């Protein structure tokens, strides 16, 4: 199910209006009918177009005509499950620099894609909120509250990425005017502002717990709960643990909408998109997809991520299309799964006996969850590289259970219930033993459950395990050790320059 794409297609007018950079004057652009921007976006239908444009930046983390920066890949190369790969250490150098904790502010080294796309998302969300407020008289109370909650939750999602990757960022809740300079807030200030606004959006109780088929891909109340829990747990904000736990339990208790998919491998098939396990996914499609190199990268369609992470030349006998060799899985990752754990073969494609072109850091092991199967871009109409139909899984019900288990332990809650939640995930993998609900066991279960889903690195940082885990390896690839100063990546130099000395660089 790919319903969000129909809204992005409808937003063809809204996108060029709303996807301008922070330094462009939004008011210099007028729609083709010569109405002012605010006049055009004054009806419910047109506000929906602008809302659709607010989802578009997250779809372009994978490639935005400037940098490959998929959320999961950029997170996981800093962890301990995969290598950066590619053709060598200069191939997408920003990934290799992040991997070895030696990023700089220079254009070839800095992670700019997440910065650029996230601020586009923030800007678009702010625009939508202005349109909503300007049009309040023409909207019903229900429409006003629902649109407001959706836009504010999307803004929180984008700010969360900026906060996690960069920490100390320019922050604003209303779009900037000339000279387009915003106050740089410290990471803790950003957290408090975003989480407070998200609490306010959630309290409206205006979003459905799960979207219906006509609105698949749009933010739900459950997705807002998951963003909230992720931020609170990453911040180690003990004062908010109980609220985050209550949100997790609301999802768990909503058995009509949410549950584990009995077949772990099936989660990552096209048929596994938006099942009861799905809470939020970034939607992609290959059906008549028209995403293309150049200006067409903003079109509705597929993703390039599978192309990035497949074996070069592909393995035709297994239906695996050509890849570019990024993100090979470490042998240690493959070997960490217990005998009988169904997640191993569902997570890792073992091509060690296959014939393909070996590239840098090759292990013969690839992330099966997003492998570039030929079947998954066969219906595209523009460019096969950019139009794989693999939705990017952001939040799954399994994470809700493990979040709840961890929060119960951390708040001295019902330990029996915590163990039940933990073992629901553990047993789904085909394992029959019972795990005690300890923090270490829960973090280990998250490790096994979410390989390649962008969770592991952040778990190591928030639990204080990064410095002892992210150390030089035996292969000579990672030569540096993570330290607290590596928590926030360097701000790209182009942004420092554009801010005319008002941005202070992170002490990386």
Coordinates of C-alpha atoms in Angstrom, one line a residue:
X1 CA 0.0 0.0 0.0
X2 CA 1.5 3.3 -1.1
X3 CA -1.2 5.8 -0.5
X4 CA 1.0 8.7 0.6
X5 CA 2.4 8.9 -2.9
X6 CA -0.9 10.1 -4.3
X7 CA -0.7 13.1 -2.0
X8 CA 2.9 13.8 -3.1
X9 CA 1.7 13.7 -6.7
X10 CA -1.1 16.1 -5.8
X11 CA 1.5 18.3 -4.2
X12 CA 3.3 18.9 -7.5
X13 CA 2.3 22.5 -7.2
X14 CA 3.0 22.8 -3.5
X15 CA 6.4 21.2 -3.7
X16 CA 8.3 23.9 -5.6
X17 CA 6.6 26.5 -3.3
X18 CA 7.5 24.8 -0.1
X19 CA 10.8 23.0 -0.7
X20 CA 12.9 26.2 -0.9
X21 CA 16.1 26.5 1.2
X22 CA 16.4 28.4 4.4
X23 CA 17.9 31.3 2.6
X24 CA 15.3 31.7 -0.1
X25 CA 12.5 34.1 0.2
X26 CA 9.3 32.1 0.2
X27 CA 7.2 35.2 -0.6
X28 CA 9.0 35.7 -3.9
X29 CA 7.2 32.7 -5.4
X30 CA 3.6 32.8 -6.5
X31 CA 1.5 29.9 -7.9
X32 CA 0.5 29.9 -11.6
X33 CA -3.0 31.3 -10.9
X34 CA -1.3 34.5 -9.6
X35 CA -2.9 34.2 -6.2
X36 CA -0.6 34.9 -3.3
X37 CA 0.8 31.9 -1.5
X38 CA -1.4 32.5 1.6
X39 CA -4.5 32.9 -0.6
X40 CA -3.8 29.7 -2.4
X41 CA -3.2 27.7 0.7
X42 CA -6.3 28.8 2.4
X43 CA -8.6 25.8 1.8
X44 CA -8.5 22.4 3.3
X45 CA -7.6 20.7 0.0
X46 CA -4.8 23.0 -0.7
X47 CA -3.4 22.8 2.8
X48 CA -3.3 19.0 2.3
X49 CA -1.1 19.6 -0.8
X50 CA 1.3 21.6 1.4
X51 CA 1.1 18.9 4.0
X52 CA 2.1 16.3 1.4
X53 CA 5.1 18.4 0.5
X54 CA 6.1 18.2 4.2
X55 CA 6.6 14.5 3.8
X56 CA 8.8 14.8 0.7
X57 CA 12.0 15.8 2.4
X58 CA 12.2 12.5 4.4
X59 CA 11.8 10.6 1.2
X60 CA 14.9 12.3 -0.2
X61 CA 17.3 11.5 2.7
X62 CA 18.4 8.7 0.4
X63 CA 19.5 11.1 -2.4
X64 CA 18.8 14.8 -2.6
X65 CA 20.8 15.6 -5.7
X66 CA 23.8 16.3 -3.5
X67 CA 24.5 13.5 -1.0
X68 CA 23.5 9.9 -0.2
X69 CA 22.3 10.1 3.4
X70 CA 19.7 7.4 4.2
X71 CA 18.7 7.7 7.9
X72 CA 19.4 4.1 8.6
X73 CA 22.7 3.9 6.7
X74 CA 24.1 7.1 8.3
X75 CA 23.1 5.8 11.7
X76 CA 24.4 2.3 11.3
X77 CA 27.9 3.1 9.9
X78 CA 28.6 4.7 13.2
X79 CA 27.7 1.5 15.0
X80 CA 29.2 -2.0 15.1
X81 CA 27.1 -4.1 12.7
X82 CA 28.2 -3.0 9.2
X83 CA 31.1 -1.5 7.3
X84 CA 30.7 1.6 5.0
X85 CA 31.9 -0.3 1.9
X86 CA 31.7 1.1 -1.6
X87 CA 34.7 1.2 -3.8
X88 CA 37.1 2.6 -1.2
X89 CA 37.5 5.1 1.6
X90 CA 37.0 8.1 -0.8
X91 CA 33.7 6.7 -2.1
X92 CA 31.0 8.7 -0.3
X93 CA 33.7 9.9 2.0
X94 CA 31.3 11.3 4.6
X95 CA 30.2 7.8 5.4
X96 CA 33.8 6.6 6.0
X97 CA 34.6 9.7 8.1
X98 CA 31.6 9.1 10.3
X99 CA 32.4 5.4 10.6
X100 CA 35.9 6.3 11.9
X101 CA 34.8 9.2 14.1
X102 CA 36.9 11.7 12.1
X103 CA 34.4 13.8 10.3
X104 CA 35.2 17.4 9.5
X105 CA 33.2 20.4 8.5
X106 CA 34.6 20.2 4.9
X107 CA 32.1 19.5 2.1
X108 CA 33.5 16.0 1.3
X109 CA 33.6 14.9 4.9
X110 CA 30.5 16.5 6.5
X111 CA 27.1 14.9 6.7
X112 CA 25.0 17.6 4.9
X113 CA 22.1 15.5 3.5
X114 CA 20.4 15.0 6.8
X115 CA 20.9 18.7 7.7
X116 CA 19.5 19.9 4.4
X117 CA 16.5 17.6 4.2
X118 CA 15.6 18.0 7.9
X119 CA 15.5 21.8 7.7
X120 CA 13.4 21.6 4.5
X121 CA 11.0 19.5 6.5
X122 CA 11.0 22.0 9.4
X123 CA 10.4 24.8 7.0
X124 CA 7.5 23.0 5.2
X125 CA 5.9 22.1 8.5
X126 CA 6.2 25.7 9.7
X127 CA 4.5 26.9 6.5
X128 CA 1.7 24.4 6.9
X129 CA 1.1 25.7 10.5
X130 CA 1.0 29.2 9.2
X131 CA -1.6 28.3 6.5
X132 CA -3.7 26.5 9.1
X133 CA -3.7 29.5 11.4
X134 CA -4.5 31.9 8.6
X135 CA -7.4 29.7 7.4
X136 CA -8.8 28.8 10.8
X137 CA -12.2 30.4 10.0
X138 CA -12.6 28.1 6.9
X139 CA -11.7 24.9 8.8
X140 CA -13.8 22.8 11.2
X141 CA -12.3 22.4 14.7
X142 CA -11.6 18.8 13.9
X143 CA -9.7 19.7 10.7
X144 CA -7.8 22.4 12.4
X145 CA -6.7 20.2 15.3
X146 CA -5.8 17.2 13.1
X147 CA -3.8 19.3 10.6
X148 CA -2.0 21.1 13.5
X149 CA -1.2 17.8 15.3
X150 CA 0.1 16.3 12.1
X151 CA 2.3 19.2 11.1
X152 CA 3.7 19.6 14.6
X153 CA 4.5 15.9 14.8
X154 CA 6.3 16.0 11.4
X155 CA 8.3 19.0 12.6
X156 CA 9.3 17.1 15.7
X157 CA 10.4 14.2 13.5
X158 CA 12.7 16.5 11.5
X159 CA 14.0 18.3 14.5
X160 CA 14.7 15.0 16.2
X161 CA 17.1 14.0 13.4
X162 CA 18.9 17.3 13.6
X163 CA 19.1 17.1 17.4
X164 CA 20.5 13.5 17.4
X165 CA 23.0 14.0 14.6
X166 CA 24.2 17.6 15.3
X167 CA 22.9 18.5 18.8
X168 CA 23.4 22.3 18.8
X169 CA 21.4 23.7 15.9
X170 CA 19.7 26.9 14.7
X171 CA 16.2 26.6 16.1
X172 CA 12.9 28.3 15.1
X173 CA 9.2 27.6 15.2
X174 CA 8.3 30.2 12.7
X175 CA 10.1 30.5 9.3
X176 CA 12.9 33.0 9.1
X177 CA 12.9 36.4 7.3
X178 CA 15.9 38.2 5.9
X179 CA 18.8 37.9 6.9
X180 CA 17.6 34.3 7.7
X181 CA 19.6 33.9 10.9
X182 CA 18.3 31.9 13.8
X183 CA 19.5 31.5 17.3
X184 CA 21.6 28.4 17.9
X185 CA 20.3 26.5 20.8
X186 CA 22.2 23.9 22.8
X187 CA 21.1 20.3 22.4
X188 CA 19.3 20.2 25.8
X189 CA 17.4 23.4 24.9
X190 CA 16.4 21.9 21.5
X191 CA 15.2 18.8 23.2
X192 CA 13.0 20.6 25.7
X193 CA 11.4 22.9 23.1
X194 CA 10.6 20.0 20.7
X195 CA 9.4 17.5 23.3
X196 CA 7.2 20.2 25.0
X197 CA 5.6 21.1 21.6
X198 CA 5.2 17.4 20.8
X199 CA 3.4 16.9 24.1
X200 CA 1.0 19.7 23.2
X201 CA 0.4 18.2 19.8
X202 CA -0.3 14.7 21.3
X203 CA -2.6 16.2 23.9
X204 CA -4.9 17.3 21.1
X205 CA -5.8 13.7 20.6
X206 CA -6.7 14.6 17.1
X207 CA -4.8 12.0 15.1
X208 CA -6.1 8.5 14.5
X209 CA -4.2 5.7 16.2
X210 CA -3.7 4.1 12.8
X211 CA -4.4 5.6 9.4
X212 CA -7.0 4.1 7.1
X213 CA -6.1 2.7 3.7
X214 CA -6.7 6.0 2.0
X215 CA -4.2 7.8 4.2
X216 CA -1.5 5.2 4.6
X217 CA 1.9 6.8 5.1
X218 CA 0.6 9.8 7.1
X219 CA 1.6 10.4 10.7
X220 CA -0.7 8.7 13.3
X221 CA -1.1 9.1 17.0
X222 CA 0.9 5.9 17.5
X223 CA 3.8 7.3 15.4
X224 CA 3.7 10.5 17.5
X225 CA 4.0 8.3 20.6
X226 CA 7.0 6.5 19.1
X227 CA 8.8 9.8 18.3
X228 CA 8.1 10.9 21.9
X229 CA 9.5 7.7 23.4
X230 CA 12.6 7.8 21.2
X231 CA 13.4 11.3 22.2
X232 CA 12.7 10.8 25.9
X233 CA 14.8 7.6 26.0
X234 CA 17.7 9.0 24.1
X235 CA 17.7 12.0 26.4
X236 CA 17.5 9.7 29.5
X237 CA 14.8 12.0 30.7
X238 CA 13.6 10.1 33.8
X239 CA 10.9 12.7 34.5
X240 CA 9.1 11.7 31.3
X241 CA 9.6 7.9 31.5
X242 CA 6.2 7.3 32.9
X243 CA 4.5 9.3 30.2
X244 CA 6.5 7.6 27.5
X245 CA 5.6 4.2 29.1
X246 CA 1.9 5.1 29.1
X247 CA 2.1 5.9 25.4
X248 CA 3.7 2.6 24.6
X249 CA 1.1 0.7 26.6
X250 CA -1.7 2.5 24.7
X251 CA -0.2 1.1 21.5
X252 CA 0.2 -2.4 23.0
X253 CA -3.4 -2.4 24.2
X254 CA -4.7 -1.4 20.8
X255 CA -4.9 -5.0 19.6
X256 CA -7.3 -4.1 16.7
X257 CA -4.5 -2.1 15.0
X258 CA -1.1 -3.3 16.3
X259 CA 0.6 -6.6 16.8
X260 CA 3.7 -8.6 15.9
X261 CA 3.8 -10.0 12.4
X262 CA 4.1 -13.8 13.0
X263 CA 6.7 -14.1 10.1
X264 CA 9.7 -11.9 10.8
X265 CA 11.1 -12.2 7.2
X266 CA 7.7 -11.1 5.8
X267 CA 8.0 -7.7 7.5
X268 CA 10.5 -6.6 4.8
X269 CA 8.6 -7.7 1.8
X270 CA 6.3 -5.4 -0.2
X271 CA 3.4 -7.5 1.1
X272 CA 4.7 -6.8 4.7
X273 CA 4.3 -3.0 4.4
X274 CA 1.7 -1.4 6.6
X275 CA 0.7 -4.6 8.4
X276 CA -0.3 -4.6 12.1
X277 CA 3.5 -4.5 12.9
X278 CA 3.9 -1.2 11.1
X279 CA 3.7 2.1 13.0
X280 CA 5.5 4.4 10.6
X281 CA 7.2 3.8 7.3
X282 CA 8.7 6.2 4.7
X283 CA 6.8 5.2 1.6
X284 CA 8.3 4.4 -1.8
X285 CA 6.8 2.7 -4.9
X286 CA 7.9 1.4 -8.3
X287 CA 4.5 1.3 -9.9
X288 CA 4.7 3.9 -12.7
X289 CA 7.4 5.6 -10.6
X290 CA 9.0 8.7 -12.3
X291 CA 11.8 9.6 -9.9
X292 CA 14.8 10.5 -12.1
X293 CA 18.3 11.9 -11.9
X294 CA 18.5 15.7 -11.8
X295 CA 15.4 17.7 -11.1
X296 CA 13.3 14.6 -11.2
X297 CA 14.7 13.4 -7.9
X298 CA 11.8 15.2 -6.1
X299 CA 9.2 13.2 -8.1
X300 CA 7.0 10.6 -6.4
X301 CA 8.5 7.1 -6.8
X302 CA 11.0 4.8 -5.3
X303 CA 14.3 4.8 -3.4
X304 CA 17.9 4.4 -4.3
X305 CA 18.8 2.8 -1.0
X306 CA 18.7 -0.8 -2.2
X307 CA 20.9 0.0 -5.1
X308 CA 23.5 1.5 -2.7
X309 CA 23.7 -1.6 -0.5
X310 CA 23.6 -4.5 -2.8
X311 CA 26.5 -6.6 -4.1
X312 CA 28.1 -5.1 -7.2
X313 CA 26.9 -6.9 -10.3
X314 CA 24.1 -8.6 -8.4
X315 CA 23.4 -12.3 -8.0
X316 CA 20.9 -13.0 -10.9
X317 CA 20.3 -16.6 -9.8
X318 CA 18.9 -15.2 -6.5
X319 CA 17.0 -12.4 -8.2
X320 CA 19.4 -9.8 -6.7
X321 CA 19.9 -6.8 -9.0
X322 CA 23.1 -4.8 -9.3
X323 CA 24.3 -2.9 -6.2
X324 CA 27.1 -0.5 -5.4
X325 CA 28.6 -2.4 -2.5
X326 CA 27.9 -0.1 0.4
X327 CA 27.0 -1.3 3.9
X328 CA 28.4 -4.9 3.9
X329 CA 27.4 -6.7 7.0
X330 CA 30.1 -7.7 9.4
X331 CA 30.8 -11.4 10.0
X332 CA 30.5 -10.8 13.7
X333 CA 26.9 -9.5 13.2
X334 CA 26.0 -12.7 11.3
X335 CA 27.5 -14.9 14.0
X336 CA 25.8 -13.2 16.9
X337 CA 22.5 -14.8 16.3
X338 CA 21.7 -18.0 18.3
X339 CA 21.0 -21.2 16.6
X340 CA 17.4 -21.3 15.5
X341 CA 17.0 -17.5 15.5
X342 CA 15.0 -16.8 12.4
X343 CA 16.1 -13.2 12.3
X344 CA 19.6 -14.1 11.1
X345 CA 18.6 -15.4 7.6
X346 CA 15.9 -12.8 7.3
X347 CA 18.4 -10.0 8.1
X348 CA 21.5 -11.1 6.3
X349 CA 21.9 -12.3 2.7
X350 CA 24.8 -14.7 2.6
X351 CA 26.4 -14.4 -0.8
X352 CA 29.8 -15.8 0.2
X353 CA 29.5 -18.7 -2.3
X354 CA 28.0 -16.5 -5.1
X355 CA 29.8 -14.8 -7.9
X356 CA 29.7 -11.0 -7.9
X357 CA 32.3 -8.2 -8.0
X358 CA 33.9 -7.7 -4.6
X359 CA 34.3 -4.2 -3.4
X360 CA 35.9 -2.5 -0.4
X361 CA 35.4 -4.2 3.0
X362 CA 33.5 -7.0 1.3
X363 CA 32.4 -9.8 3.6
X364 CA 30.0 -11.6 1.3
X365 CA 27.2 -10.7 3.7
X366 CA 24.5 -8.1 2.8
X367 CA 21.5 -6.5 4.5
X368 CA 18.7 -8.6 3.2
X369 CA 16.0 -6.4 4.6
X370 CA 16.5 -3.8 1.8
X371 CA 18.3 -5.9 -0.8
X372 CA 17.9 -4.7 -4.4
X373 CA 15.7 -7.4 -5.8
X374 CA 15.0 -7.1 -9.5
X375 CA 11.4 -7.6 -8.8
X376 CA 11.3 -4.5 -6.6
X377 CA 11.8 -1.9 -9.4
X378 CA 10.4 -3.7 -12.4
X379 CA 7.4 -1.3 -12.8
X380 CA 9.2 2.0 -12.6
X381 CA 9.0 4.4 -15.6
X382 CA 12.1 6.6 -15.2
X383 CA 15.4 5.3 -13.7
X384 CA 15.9 1.9 -12.2
X385 CA 18.5 3.2 -9.7
X386 CA 16.1 5.5 -8.0
X387 CA 12.8 3.6 -8.0
X388 CA 13.0 0.5 -5.8
X389 CA 9.7 0.0 -3.9
X390 CA 11.2 -0.8 -0.5
X391 CA 9.4 1.3 2.2
X392 CA 11.9 2.3 4.9
X393 CA 10.7 1.0 8.2
X394 CA 11.0 3.7 10.9
X395 CA 8.9 2.3 13.8
X396 CA 7.6 -1.3 14.3
X397 CA 5.4 -2.8 17.0
X398 CA 8.4 -4.8 18.2
X399 CA 10.1 -1.6 19.2
X400 CA 7.0 -0.6 21.1
X401 CA 7.2 -3.8 23.2
X402 CA 10.9 -3.4 23.8
X403 CA 10.5 0.3 24.7
X404 CA 7.8 -0.6 27.2
X405 CA 9.9 -3.4 28.7
X406 CA 12.9 -1.1 29.2
X407 CA 10.8 1.7 30.6
X408 CA 9.1 -0.7 33.1
X409 CA 12.6 -1.8 34.3
X410 CA 13.9 1.8 34.5
X411 CA 10.8 2.9 36.5
X412 CA 10.7 -0.2 38.8
X413 CA 7.4 -1.1 37.2
X414 CA 5.8 -4.5 36.7
X415 CA 8.8 -6.8 36.0
X416 CA 6.6 -9.7 35.0
X417 CA 5.0 -7.5 32.3
X418 CA 8.4 -6.3 31.2
X419 CA 9.6 -9.9 30.8
X420 CA 6.4 -10.7 28.9
X421 CA 7.0 -7.8 26.4
X422 CA 10.6 -8.8 25.9
X423 CA 9.9 -12.4 25.3
X424 CA 7.1 -11.7 22.9
X425 CA 9.8 -10.3 20.6
X426 CA 12.3 -13.1 21.5
X427 CA 9.8 -15.9 20.9
X428 CA 8.6 -14.5 17.6
X429 CA 12.2 -15.2 16.3
X430 CA 11.6 -19.0 17.0
X431 CA 13.5 -19.1 20.2
X432 CA 12.0 -21.0 23.1
X433 CA 14.0 -19.9 26.1
X434 CA 12.9 -17.0 28.3
X435 CA 15.0 -13.9 28.9
X436 CA 15.0 -12.0 32.1
X437 CA 14.0 -8.4 31.8
X438 CA 17.3 -6.7 32.5
X439 CA 18.5 -3.6 30.7
X440 CA 21.4 -5.5 29.1
X441 CA 19.1 -8.2 27.9
X442 CA 16.6 -5.7 26.4
X443 CA 19.4 -3.8 24.6
X444 CA 20.8 -7.1 23.3
X445 CA 17.3 -8.1 22.0
X446 CA 17.1 -4.7 20.3
X447 CA 20.4 -5.4 18.7
X448 CA 19.2 -8.7 17.2
X449 CA 15.8 -7.3 16.2
X450 CA 16.9 -4.1 14.5
X451 CA 20.1 -4.8 12.6
X452 CA 20.1 -2.4 9.6
X453 CA 17.2 -0.3 10.9
X454 CA 19.2 2.6 12.3
X455 CA 18.7 1.8 16.0
X456 CA 22.0 0.2 17.3
X457 CA 24.3 3.3 17.3
X458 CA 21.8 5.4 19.2
X459 CA 21.2 2.6 21.7
X460 CA 24.9 2.4 22.4
X461 CA 25.2 6.2 23.0
X462 CA 22.2 6.5 25.2
X463 CA 23.1 3.6 27.4
X464 CA 26.7 4.6 27.9
X465 CA 28.1 1.6 26.0
X466 CA 29.5 3.5 23.0
X467 CA 32.9 4.2 24.4
X468 CA 33.6 0.6 25.3
X469 CA 32.0 -0.9 22.1
X470 CA 32.9 1.4 19.3
X471 CA 36.6 0.9 19.4
X472 CA 39.4 0.0 16.8
X473 CA 38.7 -3.3 15.1
X474 CA 41.0 -6.2 14.2
X475 CA 40.8 -5.4 10.5
X476 CA 42.3 -1.9 10.6
X477 CA 39.2 -0.2 9.3
X478 CA 38.1 1.6 12.4
X479 CA 41.2 3.1 14.0
X480 CA 39.5 5.6 16.4
X481 CA 37.5 5.1 19.6
X482 CA 34.2 6.9 20.1
X483 CA 34.2 9.5 22.9
X484 CA 31.6 12.0 24.2
X485 CA 33.0 14.6 21.9
X486 CA 31.9 12.5 19.0
X487 CA 28.2 12.6 20.0
X488 CA 27.4 15.5 17.7
X489 CA 28.7 15.6 14.1
X490 CA 30.4 18.7 12.7
X491 CA 28.0 21.3 11.2
X492 CA 28.8 21.6 7.5
X493 CA 31.1 24.6 6.8
X494 CA 28.6 25.9 4.2
X495 CA 26.1 26.4 7.0
X496 CA 28.7 28.1 9.3
X497 CA 29.5 30.5 6.4
X498 CA 25.9 31.2 5.6
X499 CA 25.2 32.1 9.2
X500 CA 27.9 34.9 9.1
X501 CA 29.6 33.8 12.3
X502 CA 26.5 33.2 14.4
X503 CA 26.9 29.4 14.5
X504 CA 29.4 27.9 16.8
X505 CA 31.0 24.6 15.5
X506 CA 30.6 21.5 17.5
X507 CA 33.7 20.4 19.4
X508 CA 33.9 17.1 17.5

